[in-house]
PDB file of N, CA and C in Angstrom:
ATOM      1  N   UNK R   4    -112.026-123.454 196.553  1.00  0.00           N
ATOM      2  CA  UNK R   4    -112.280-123.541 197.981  1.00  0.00           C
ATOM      3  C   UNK R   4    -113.312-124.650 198.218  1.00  0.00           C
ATOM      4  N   UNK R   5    -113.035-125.406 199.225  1.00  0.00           N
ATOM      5  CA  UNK R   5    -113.614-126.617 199.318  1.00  0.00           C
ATOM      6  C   UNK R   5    -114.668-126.266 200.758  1.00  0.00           C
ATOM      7  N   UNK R   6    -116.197-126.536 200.510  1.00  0.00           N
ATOM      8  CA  UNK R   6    -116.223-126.716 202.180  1.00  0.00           C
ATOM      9  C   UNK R   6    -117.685-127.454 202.318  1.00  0.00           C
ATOM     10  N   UNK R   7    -117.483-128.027 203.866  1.00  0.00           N
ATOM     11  CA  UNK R   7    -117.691-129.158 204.241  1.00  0.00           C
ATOM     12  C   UNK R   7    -119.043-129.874 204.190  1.00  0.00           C
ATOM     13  N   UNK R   8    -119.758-128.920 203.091  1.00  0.00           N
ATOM     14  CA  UNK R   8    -121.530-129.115 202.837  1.00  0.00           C
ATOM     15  C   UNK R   8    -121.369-129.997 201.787  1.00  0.00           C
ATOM     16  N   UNK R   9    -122.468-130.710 201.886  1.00  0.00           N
ATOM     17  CA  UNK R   9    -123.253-131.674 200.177  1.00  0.00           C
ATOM     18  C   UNK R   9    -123.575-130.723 199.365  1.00  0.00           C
ATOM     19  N   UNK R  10    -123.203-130.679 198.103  1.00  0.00           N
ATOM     20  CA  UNK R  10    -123.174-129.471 197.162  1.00  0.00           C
ATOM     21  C   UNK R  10    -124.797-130.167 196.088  1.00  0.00           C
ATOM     22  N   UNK R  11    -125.322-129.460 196.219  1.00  0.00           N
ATOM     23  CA  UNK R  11    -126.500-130.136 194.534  1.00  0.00           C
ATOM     24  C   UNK R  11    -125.979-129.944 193.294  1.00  0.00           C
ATOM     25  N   UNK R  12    -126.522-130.902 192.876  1.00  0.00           N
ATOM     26  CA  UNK R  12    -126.152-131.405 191.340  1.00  0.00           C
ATOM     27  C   UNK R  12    -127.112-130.058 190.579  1.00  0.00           C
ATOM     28  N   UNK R  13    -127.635-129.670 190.840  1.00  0.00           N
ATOM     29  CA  UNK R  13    -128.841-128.729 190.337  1.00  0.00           C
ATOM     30  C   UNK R  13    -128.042-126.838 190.867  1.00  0.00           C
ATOM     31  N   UNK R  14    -127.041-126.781 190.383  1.00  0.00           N
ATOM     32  CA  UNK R  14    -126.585-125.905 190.874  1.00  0.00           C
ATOM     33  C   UNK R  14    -127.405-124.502 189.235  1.00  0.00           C
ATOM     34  N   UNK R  15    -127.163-123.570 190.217  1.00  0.00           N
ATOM     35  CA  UNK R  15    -127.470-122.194 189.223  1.00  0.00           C
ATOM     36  C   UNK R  15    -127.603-120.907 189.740  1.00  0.00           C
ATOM     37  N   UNK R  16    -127.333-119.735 188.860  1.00  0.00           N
ATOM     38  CA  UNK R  16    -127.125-118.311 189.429  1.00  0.00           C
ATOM     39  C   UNK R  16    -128.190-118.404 190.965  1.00  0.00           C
ATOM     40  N   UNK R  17    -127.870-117.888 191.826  1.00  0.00           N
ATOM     41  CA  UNK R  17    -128.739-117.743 192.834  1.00  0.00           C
ATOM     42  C   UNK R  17    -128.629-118.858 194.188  1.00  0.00           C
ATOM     43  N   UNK R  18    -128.375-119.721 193.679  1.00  0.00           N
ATOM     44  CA  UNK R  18    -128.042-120.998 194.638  1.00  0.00           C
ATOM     45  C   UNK R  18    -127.003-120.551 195.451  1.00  0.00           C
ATOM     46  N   UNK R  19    -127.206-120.886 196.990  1.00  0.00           N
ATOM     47  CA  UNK R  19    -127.005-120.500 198.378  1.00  0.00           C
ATOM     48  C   UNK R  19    -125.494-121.503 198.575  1.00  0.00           C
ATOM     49  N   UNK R  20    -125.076-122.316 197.871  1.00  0.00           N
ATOM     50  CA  UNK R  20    -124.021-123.122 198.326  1.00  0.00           C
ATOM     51  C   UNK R  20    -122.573-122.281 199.176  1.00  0.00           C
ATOM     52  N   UNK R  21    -122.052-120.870 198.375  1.00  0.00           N
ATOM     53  CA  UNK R  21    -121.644-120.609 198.703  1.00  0.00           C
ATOM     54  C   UNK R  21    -121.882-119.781 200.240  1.00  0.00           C
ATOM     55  N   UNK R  22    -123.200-119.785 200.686  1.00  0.00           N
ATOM     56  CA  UNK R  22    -123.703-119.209 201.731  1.00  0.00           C
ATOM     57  C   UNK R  22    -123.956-119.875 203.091  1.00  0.00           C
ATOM     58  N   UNK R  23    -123.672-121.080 202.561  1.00  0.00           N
ATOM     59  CA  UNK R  23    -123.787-122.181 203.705  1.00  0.00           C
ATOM     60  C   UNK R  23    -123.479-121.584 204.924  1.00  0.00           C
ATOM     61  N   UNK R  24    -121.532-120.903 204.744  1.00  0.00           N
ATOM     62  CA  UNK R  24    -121.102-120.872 205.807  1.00  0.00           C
ATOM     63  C   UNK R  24    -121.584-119.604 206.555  1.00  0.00           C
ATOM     64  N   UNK R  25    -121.923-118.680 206.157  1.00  0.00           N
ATOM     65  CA  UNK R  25    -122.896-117.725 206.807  1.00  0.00           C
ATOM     66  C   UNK R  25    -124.037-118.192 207.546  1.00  0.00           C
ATOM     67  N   UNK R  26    -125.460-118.996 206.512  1.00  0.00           N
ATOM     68  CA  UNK R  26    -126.697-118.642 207.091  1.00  0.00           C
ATOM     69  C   UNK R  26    -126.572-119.887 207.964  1.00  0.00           C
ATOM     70  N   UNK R  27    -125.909-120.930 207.667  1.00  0.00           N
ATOM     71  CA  UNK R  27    -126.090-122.367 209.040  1.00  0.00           C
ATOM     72  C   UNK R  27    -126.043-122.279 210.223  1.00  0.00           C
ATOM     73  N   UNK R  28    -125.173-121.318 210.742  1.00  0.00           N
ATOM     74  CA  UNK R  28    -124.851-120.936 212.415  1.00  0.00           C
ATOM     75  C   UNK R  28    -126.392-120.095 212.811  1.00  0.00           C
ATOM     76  N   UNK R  29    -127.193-119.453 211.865  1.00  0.00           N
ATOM     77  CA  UNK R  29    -127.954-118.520 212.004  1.00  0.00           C
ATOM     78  C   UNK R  29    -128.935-119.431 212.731  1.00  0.00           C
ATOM     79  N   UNK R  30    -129.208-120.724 212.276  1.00  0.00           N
ATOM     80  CA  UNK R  30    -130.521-121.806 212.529  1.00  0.00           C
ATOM     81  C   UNK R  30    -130.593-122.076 214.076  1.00  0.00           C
ATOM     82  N   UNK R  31    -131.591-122.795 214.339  1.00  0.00           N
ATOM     83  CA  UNK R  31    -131.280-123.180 216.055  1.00  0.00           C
ATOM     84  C   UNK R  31    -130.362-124.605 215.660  1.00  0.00           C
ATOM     85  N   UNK R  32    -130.339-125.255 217.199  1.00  0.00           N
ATOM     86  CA  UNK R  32    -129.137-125.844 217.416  1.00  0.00           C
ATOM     87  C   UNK R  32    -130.343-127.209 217.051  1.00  0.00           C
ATOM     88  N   UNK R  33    -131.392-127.026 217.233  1.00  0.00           N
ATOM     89  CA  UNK R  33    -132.621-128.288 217.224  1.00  0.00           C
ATOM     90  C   UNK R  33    -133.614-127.958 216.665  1.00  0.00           C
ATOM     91  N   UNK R  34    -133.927-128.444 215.899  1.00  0.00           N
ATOM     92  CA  UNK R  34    -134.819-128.369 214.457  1.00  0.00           C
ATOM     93  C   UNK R  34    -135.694-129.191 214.304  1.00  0.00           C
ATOM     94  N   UNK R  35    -137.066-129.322 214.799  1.00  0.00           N
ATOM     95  CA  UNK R  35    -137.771-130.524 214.557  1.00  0.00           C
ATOM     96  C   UNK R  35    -138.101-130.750 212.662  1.00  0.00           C
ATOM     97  N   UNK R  36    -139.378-129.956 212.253  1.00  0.00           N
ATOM     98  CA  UNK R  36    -139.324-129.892 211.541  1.00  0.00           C
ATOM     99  C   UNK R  36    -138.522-128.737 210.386  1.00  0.00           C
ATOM    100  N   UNK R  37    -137.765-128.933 209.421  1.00  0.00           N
ATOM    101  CA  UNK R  37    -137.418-127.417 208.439  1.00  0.00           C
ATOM    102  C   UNK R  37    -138.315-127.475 207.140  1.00  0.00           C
ATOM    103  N   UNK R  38    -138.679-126.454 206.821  1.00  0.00           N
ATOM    104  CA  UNK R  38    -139.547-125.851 205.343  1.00  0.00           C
ATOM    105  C   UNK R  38    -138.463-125.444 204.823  1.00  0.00           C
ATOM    106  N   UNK R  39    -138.266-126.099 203.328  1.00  0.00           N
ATOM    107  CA  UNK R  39    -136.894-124.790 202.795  1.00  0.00           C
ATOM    108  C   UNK R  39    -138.156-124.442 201.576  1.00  0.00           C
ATOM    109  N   UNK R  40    -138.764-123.337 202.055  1.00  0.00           N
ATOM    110  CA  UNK R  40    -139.985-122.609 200.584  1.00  0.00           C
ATOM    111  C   UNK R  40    -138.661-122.420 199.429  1.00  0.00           C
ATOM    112  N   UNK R  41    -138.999-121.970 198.538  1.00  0.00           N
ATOM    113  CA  UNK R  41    -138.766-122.096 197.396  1.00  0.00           C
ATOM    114  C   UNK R  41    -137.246-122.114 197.356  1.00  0.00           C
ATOM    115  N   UNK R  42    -136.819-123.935 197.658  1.00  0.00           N
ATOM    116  CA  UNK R  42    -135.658-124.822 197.255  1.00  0.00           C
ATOM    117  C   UNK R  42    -134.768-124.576 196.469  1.00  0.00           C
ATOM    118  N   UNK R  43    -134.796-124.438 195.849  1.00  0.00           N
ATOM    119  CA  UNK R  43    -134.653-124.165 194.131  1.00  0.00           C
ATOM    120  C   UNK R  43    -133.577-125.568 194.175  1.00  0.00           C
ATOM    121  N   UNK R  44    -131.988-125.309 194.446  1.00  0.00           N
ATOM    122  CA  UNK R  44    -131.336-126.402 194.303  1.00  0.00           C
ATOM    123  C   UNK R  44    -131.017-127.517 195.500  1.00  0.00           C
ATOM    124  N   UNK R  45    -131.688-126.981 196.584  1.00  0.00           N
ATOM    125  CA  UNK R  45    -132.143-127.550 197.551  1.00  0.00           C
ATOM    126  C   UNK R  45    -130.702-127.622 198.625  1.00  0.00           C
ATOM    127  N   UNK R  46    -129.318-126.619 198.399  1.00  0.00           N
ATOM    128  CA  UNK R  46    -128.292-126.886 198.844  1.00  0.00           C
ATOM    129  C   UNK R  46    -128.534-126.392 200.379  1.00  0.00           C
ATOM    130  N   UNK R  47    -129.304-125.555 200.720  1.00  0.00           N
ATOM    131  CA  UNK R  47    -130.170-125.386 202.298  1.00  0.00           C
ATOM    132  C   UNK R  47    -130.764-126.240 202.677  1.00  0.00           C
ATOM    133  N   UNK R  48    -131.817-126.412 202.519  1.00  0.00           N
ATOM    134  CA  UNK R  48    -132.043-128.261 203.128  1.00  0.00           C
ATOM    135  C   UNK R  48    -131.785-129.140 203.050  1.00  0.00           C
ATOM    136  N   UNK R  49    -130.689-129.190 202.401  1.00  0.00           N
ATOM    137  CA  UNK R  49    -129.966-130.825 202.463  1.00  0.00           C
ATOM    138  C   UNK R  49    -128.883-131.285 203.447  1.00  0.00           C
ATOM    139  N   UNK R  50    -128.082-129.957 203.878  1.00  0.00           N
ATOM    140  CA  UNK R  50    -127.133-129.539 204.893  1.00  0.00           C
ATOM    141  C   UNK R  50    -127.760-129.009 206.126  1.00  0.00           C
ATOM    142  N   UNK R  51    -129.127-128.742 206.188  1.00  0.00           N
ATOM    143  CA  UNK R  51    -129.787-128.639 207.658  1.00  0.00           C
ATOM    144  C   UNK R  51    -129.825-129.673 208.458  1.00  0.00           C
ATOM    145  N   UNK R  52    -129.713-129.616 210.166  1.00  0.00           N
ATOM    146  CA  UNK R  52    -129.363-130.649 210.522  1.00  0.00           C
ATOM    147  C   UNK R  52    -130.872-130.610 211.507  1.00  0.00           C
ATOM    148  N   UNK R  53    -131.501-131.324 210.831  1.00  0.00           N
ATOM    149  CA  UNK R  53    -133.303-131.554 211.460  1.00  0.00           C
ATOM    150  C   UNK R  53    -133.487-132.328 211.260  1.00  0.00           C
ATOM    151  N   UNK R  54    -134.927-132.843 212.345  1.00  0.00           N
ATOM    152  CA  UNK R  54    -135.528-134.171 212.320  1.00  0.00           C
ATOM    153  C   UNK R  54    -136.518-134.590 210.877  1.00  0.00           C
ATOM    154  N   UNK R  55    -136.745-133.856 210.118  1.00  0.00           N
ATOM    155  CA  UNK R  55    -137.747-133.413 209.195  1.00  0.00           C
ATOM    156  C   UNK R  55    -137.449-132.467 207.937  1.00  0.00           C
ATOM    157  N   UNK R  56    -137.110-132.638 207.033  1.00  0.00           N
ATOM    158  CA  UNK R  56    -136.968-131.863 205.781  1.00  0.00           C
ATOM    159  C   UNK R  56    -138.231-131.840 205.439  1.00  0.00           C
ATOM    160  N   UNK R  57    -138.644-130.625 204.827  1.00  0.00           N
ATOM    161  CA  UNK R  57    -139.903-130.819 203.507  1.00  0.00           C
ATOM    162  C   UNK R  57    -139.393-129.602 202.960  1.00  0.00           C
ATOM    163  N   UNK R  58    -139.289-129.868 201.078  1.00  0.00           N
ATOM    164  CA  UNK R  58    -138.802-129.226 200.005  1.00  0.00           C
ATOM    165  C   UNK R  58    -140.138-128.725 199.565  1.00  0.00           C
ATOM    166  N   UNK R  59    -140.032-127.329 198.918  1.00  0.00           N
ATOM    167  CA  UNK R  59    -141.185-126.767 198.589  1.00  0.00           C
ATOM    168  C   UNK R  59    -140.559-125.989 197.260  1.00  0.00           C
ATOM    169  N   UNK R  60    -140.926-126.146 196.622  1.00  0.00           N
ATOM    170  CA  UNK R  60    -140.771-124.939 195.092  1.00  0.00           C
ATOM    171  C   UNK R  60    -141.271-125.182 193.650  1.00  0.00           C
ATOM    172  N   UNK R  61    -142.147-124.230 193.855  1.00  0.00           N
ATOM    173  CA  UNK R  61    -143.242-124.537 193.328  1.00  0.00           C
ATOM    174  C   UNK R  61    -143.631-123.262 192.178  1.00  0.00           C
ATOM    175  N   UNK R  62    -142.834-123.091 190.660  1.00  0.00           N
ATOM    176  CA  UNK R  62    -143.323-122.121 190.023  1.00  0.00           C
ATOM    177  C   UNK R  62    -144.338-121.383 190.128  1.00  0.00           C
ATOM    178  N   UNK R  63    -145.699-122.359 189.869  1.00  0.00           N
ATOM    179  CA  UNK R  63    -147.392-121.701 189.599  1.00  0.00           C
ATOM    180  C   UNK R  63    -147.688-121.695 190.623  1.00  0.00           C
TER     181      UNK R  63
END
Protein backbone atom coordinates (compact mmCIF):
# COMPACT_ATOMS: atom_id res chain seq x y z
CA UNK A 1 0.00 0.00 0.00
CA UNK A 2 1.36 3.12 -1.19
CA UNK A 3 0.51 6.54 0.41
CA UNK A 4 1.06 9.94 -0.32
CA UNK A 5 3.66 10.94 2.67
CA UNK A 6 7.72 11.21 2.47
CA UNK A 7 8.57 7.99 4.16
CA UNK A 8 12.21 8.21 6.41
CA UNK A 9 15.04 6.40 5.59
CA UNK A 10 15.38 5.80 9.45
CA UNK A 11 12.44 3.64 9.63
CA UNK A 12 11.89 1.15 12.91
CA UNK A 13 9.40 -0.77 15.23
CA UNK A 14 7.36 2.19 16.49
CA UNK A 15 7.63 4.67 13.64
CA UNK A 16 4.26 6.51 12.87
CA UNK A 17 4.51 6.18 8.92
CA UNK A 18 1.81 3.99 8.81
CA UNK A 19 -0.24 6.51 10.99
CA UNK A 20 0.08 9.38 8.89
CA UNK A 21 -3.29 8.82 7.59
CA UNK A 22 -5.01 8.94 10.93
CA UNK A 23 -3.07 11.57 13.10
CA UNK A 24 -2.60 14.42 9.99
CA UNK A 25 -6.32 15.45 9.72
CA UNK A 26 -6.08 15.61 13.66
CA UNK A 27 -3.50 18.91 13.32
CA UNK A 28 -4.89 22.45 12.64
CA UNK A 29 -5.26 23.57 9.16
CA UNK A 30 -2.26 26.44 10.11
CA UNK A 31 0.68 25.69 11.93
CA UNK A 32 3.08 28.34 12.66
CA UNK A 33 5.52 26.73 14.51
CA UNK A 34 5.50 22.36 15.03
CA UNK A 35 7.70 20.55 17.93
CA UNK A 36 7.78 16.86 16.91
CA UNK A 37 9.42 15.87 20.85
CA UNK A 38 10.86 12.74 20.58
CA UNK A 39 11.18 12.34 16.48
CA UNK A 40 12.59 9.30 16.45
CA UNK A 41 12.32 8.77 12.49
CA UNK A 42 11.02 12.03 12.03
CA UNK A 43 8.09 10.60 9.51
CA UNK A 44 5.60 13.28 11.59
CA UNK A 45 7.44 16.23 10.98
CA UNK A 46 8.48 15.92 7.79
CA UNK A 47 4.83 15.52 6.34
CA UNK A 48 3.49 18.41 8.65
CA UNK A 49 2.43 21.17 6.74
CA UNK A 50 3.95 24.33 8.96
CA UNK A 51 5.77 27.36 8.77
CA UNK A 52 8.49 25.96 11.20
CA UNK A 53 9.70 22.41 11.97
CA UNK A 54 11.96 21.85 15.04
CA UNK A 55 13.07 18.04 15.61
CA UNK A 56 13.69 17.11 19.14
CA UNK A 57 14.95 13.55 20.37
CA UNK A 58 17.02 13.41 22.62
CA UNK A 59 18.02 9.96 24.59
CA UNK A 60 19.82 11.59 27.92
Amino acid sequence: MKFPYIQSPLNYIGGKYKLLPQLLPLFPRQIGTFVDLFCGGCNVGVNVRAERTIFNDNIF
